[in-house]
XYZ file of N, CA, C and O in Angstrom:
272
model
N -129.228 87.907 305.659
C -129.893 88.131 304.231
C -130.141 86.930 303.535
O -129.450 85.842 303.710
N -131.481 86.891 303.156
C -131.699 85.491 302.276
C -131.171 85.273 300.935
O -130.907 86.285 300.092
N -130.627 84.095 300.731
C -129.861 83.719 299.367
C -131.150 83.553 298.716
O -131.781 82.377 298.520
N -131.450 84.179 297.421
C -132.287 84.188 296.328
C -131.789 83.568 295.227
O -132.345 83.718 294.084
N -130.426 83.081 295.145
C -129.737 82.414 293.708
C -130.538 81.220 293.525
O -131.322 80.448 294.119
N -130.940 81.381 292.035
C -131.565 80.297 291.454
C -130.555 78.942 291.041
O -130.911 77.728 291.182
N -129.530 79.208 290.734
C -128.425 78.549 290.437
C -127.379 78.100 291.778
O -126.871 79.284 292.011
N -126.835 76.944 291.707
C -125.634 76.796 292.954
C -124.509 77.145 292.278
O -124.330 77.236 290.923
N -123.550 77.905 293.320
C -122.273 78.166 292.746
C -121.403 77.030 293.027
O -121.242 76.366 293.784
N -120.441 76.996 292.316
C -119.380 75.932 292.180
C -117.966 76.562 292.295
O -117.542 77.380 291.592
N -117.264 76.059 293.324
C -116.032 76.920 293.346
C -114.951 76.370 292.160
O -114.909 75.235 291.683
N -114.452 77.315 291.604
C -113.524 77.309 290.523
C -112.402 78.176 290.887
O -112.650 79.485 290.646
N -111.170 77.909 290.585
C -109.914 78.636 290.520
C -109.435 78.458 288.879
O -108.635 77.769 288.604
N -109.693 79.468 288.158
C -109.291 79.445 286.841
C -108.808 80.573 286.041
O -109.551 81.948 286.641
N -107.629 80.682 285.783
C -107.300 82.119 285.349
C -107.916 82.648 283.902
O -108.545 81.721 283.430
N -108.127 83.848 283.937
C -108.825 84.354 282.714
C -108.320 85.525 282.189
O -107.411 86.102 283.142
N -108.448 86.076 280.920
C -108.294 87.368 280.432
C -109.516 87.702 280.205
O -110.666 87.101 279.590
N -109.592 89.088 280.332
C -110.823 89.946 279.751
C -110.817 91.348 278.969
O -109.689 91.703 278.938
N -111.761 91.569 278.349
C -111.693 92.716 277.575
C -113.145 93.358 277.889
O -114.163 93.108 277.866
N -112.886 94.658 278.130
C -113.874 95.746 278.522
C -113.882 96.481 277.281
O -113.274 97.252 276.917
N -114.922 95.754 276.342
C -115.242 96.953 275.222
C -115.652 98.144 275.148
O -115.281 98.913 274.487
N -116.220 98.562 276.239
C -116.562 99.971 276.291
C -115.237 100.962 276.216
O -115.418 102.062 275.789
N -114.269 100.340 277.529
C -113.216 101.137 277.436
C -111.907 100.556 276.344
O -110.781 101.159 276.645
N -112.132 99.642 275.669
C -111.234 99.015 274.931
C -109.772 98.456 275.709
O -108.617 98.903 275.364
N -110.349 98.094 276.938
C -108.960 97.759 277.938
C -109.280 96.086 278.262
O -110.241 95.747 278.581
N -108.093 95.805 278.159
C -107.606 94.116 278.737
C -107.192 94.082 279.914
O -106.494 94.962 280.472
N -107.512 93.099 280.675
C -106.828 92.548 281.627
C -107.042 91.129 282.299
O -107.307 90.570 281.236
N -106.425 90.910 283.488
C -106.021 89.436 283.705
C -106.795 89.403 285.162
O -106.576 90.297 286.154
N -107.342 88.136 285.406
C -107.841 87.795 286.864
C -108.049 86.425 286.719
O -107.461 85.488 286.197
N -108.895 86.122 287.766
C -109.200 84.521 287.975
C -110.708 84.271 288.430
O -111.246 85.459 289.206
N -111.067 83.054 288.159
C -112.546 82.866 288.729
C -112.304 82.522 290.427
O -111.178 81.825 290.418
N -113.421 82.426 291.057
C -113.489 81.982 292.579
C -114.605 81.260 292.460
O -114.908 80.177 293.245
N -115.734 81.455 291.603
C -116.966 80.654 291.250
C -117.557 80.730 290.244
O -117.225 81.630 289.597
N -118.426 79.589 289.918
C -119.052 79.719 288.936
C -120.401 79.360 288.908
O -120.636 78.326 289.387
N -121.471 79.816 288.073
C -122.926 78.980 288.097
C -123.185 79.414 286.395
O -122.834 79.939 285.468
N -124.754 78.951 286.221
C -124.860 79.272 284.979
C -125.496 80.774 284.860
O -125.234 80.471 283.424
N -125.380 81.360 285.646
C -125.826 82.848 285.365
C -124.588 83.769 285.410
O -124.741 84.958 285.211
N -123.465 83.253 286.093
C -122.496 84.565 286.065
C -121.070 83.769 286.542
O -121.073 82.543 286.902
N -120.248 84.757 286.906
C -118.759 84.244 287.245
C -118.414 85.092 288.321
O -118.496 86.631 288.002
N -117.659 84.538 289.451
C -117.211 85.460 290.579
C -115.993 85.621 290.114
O -114.991 84.682 289.881
N -115.302 86.504 289.944
C -114.116 87.389 289.274
C -113.359 88.225 290.117
O -113.774 88.729 291.102
N -112.097 87.951 290.307
C -111.046 88.608 291.006
C -110.309 89.199 289.954
O -109.463 88.482 288.906
N -110.096 90.625 289.569
C -109.522 91.151 288.673
C -108.308 92.150 289.448
O -108.547 92.541 290.469
N -107.457 92.482 288.704
C -106.011 93.292 289.260
C -106.322 94.788 289.253
O -105.554 95.503 289.403
N -107.670 94.978 288.934
C -108.388 96.537 288.953
C -109.711 96.501 289.575
O -110.422 95.519 289.497
N -110.131 97.687 289.957
C -111.594 97.915 290.233
C -112.441 97.898 289.115
O -111.975 98.700 287.872
N -113.211 97.338 288.867
C -114.164 97.159 287.989
C -115.618 97.692 288.209
O -115.948 96.890 289.271
N -116.396 98.620 288.117
C -117.546 98.905 288.295
C -118.592 97.870 288.122
O -118.420 97.068 287.237
N -119.387 97.774 289.187
C -120.554 96.721 289.079
C -121.263 96.780 287.704
O -121.611 97.935 287.029
N -121.676 95.581 287.018
C -122.528 95.644 285.641
C -121.635 95.797 284.866
O -122.278 96.210 283.496
N -120.301 96.012 284.654
C -119.536 96.381 283.300
C -119.326 95.045 282.625
O -119.266 93.924 282.787
N -119.760 95.308 281.458
C -120.094 94.126 280.438
C -118.468 93.862 280.033
O -117.605 94.862 279.846
N -118.191 92.550 280.258
C -117.128 91.920 279.876
C -116.888 90.702 278.706
O -117.882 90.026 278.944
N -115.683 90.986 277.904
C -115.862 89.574 277.253
C -114.419 88.907 277.804
O -113.633 89.289 278.214
N -114.711 87.514 278.248
C -113.361 86.636 278.665
C -113.341 85.420 278.169
O -114.186 84.849 277.562
N -111.775 85.211 278.145
C -111.381 83.945 277.763
C -110.947 83.164 279.028
O -109.973 83.457 279.975
N -111.630 82.059 279.401
C -111.271 81.322 280.617
C -109.938 80.019 280.547
O -110.444 79.200 279.243
N -109.197 80.071 281.119
C -108.121 78.776 280.817
C -108.548 77.604 281.520
O -108.431 77.530 282.656
N -109.240 76.719 280.664
C -109.976 75.440 281.093
C -108.901 74.538 281.316
O -108.595 74.160 280.013
N -108.686 73.739 282.289
C -107.574 72.735 282.131
C -108.049 71.644 281.181
O -109.032 71.232 280.992
N -106.928 70.974 280.343
C -107.021 69.868 279.332
C -108.050 70.475 278.301
O -108.719 69.415 277.583
N -108.442 71.733 278.111
C -109.170 72.157 277.303
C -108.584 72.553 275.944
O -108.968 72.367 274.857
N -107.288 72.903 276.229
C -106.558 73.381 274.996
C -106.855 74.889 274.730
O -106.279 75.783 275.403
N -107.572 75.086 273.795
C -108.194 76.927 273.645
C -108.651 77.212 274.686
O -109.492 76.679 275.387
N -108.655 78.659 275.221
C -109.569 79.442 276.197
C -110.999 78.981 275.863
O -111.145 79.019 274.568
N -111.745 79.014 276.980
C -113.470 79.014 276.674
C -113.723 80.524 276.480
O -113.423 81.277 277.686
N -114.355 80.986 275.605
C -114.633 82.313 275.356
C -116.199 82.508 275.907
O -116.944 81.593 275.794
N -116.372 83.596 276.697
C -117.752 83.813 277.082
C -118.014 85.303 277.307
O -116.816 86.048 277.180
């Protein structure tokens, strides 16, 4: 399978919290990679593909979580 990504992915292991606004449900997980257009996410539950999420990433030495 041909890789058609425009942006390179970077390995990143960052804890995060997320909110599914459609279900008004919160959860926790972590990233395994990042790029300019997305986040590779491991969640503690199954999430359907293309589920919109609000996320707060715990970035080291940043203080407040990064909201995306």
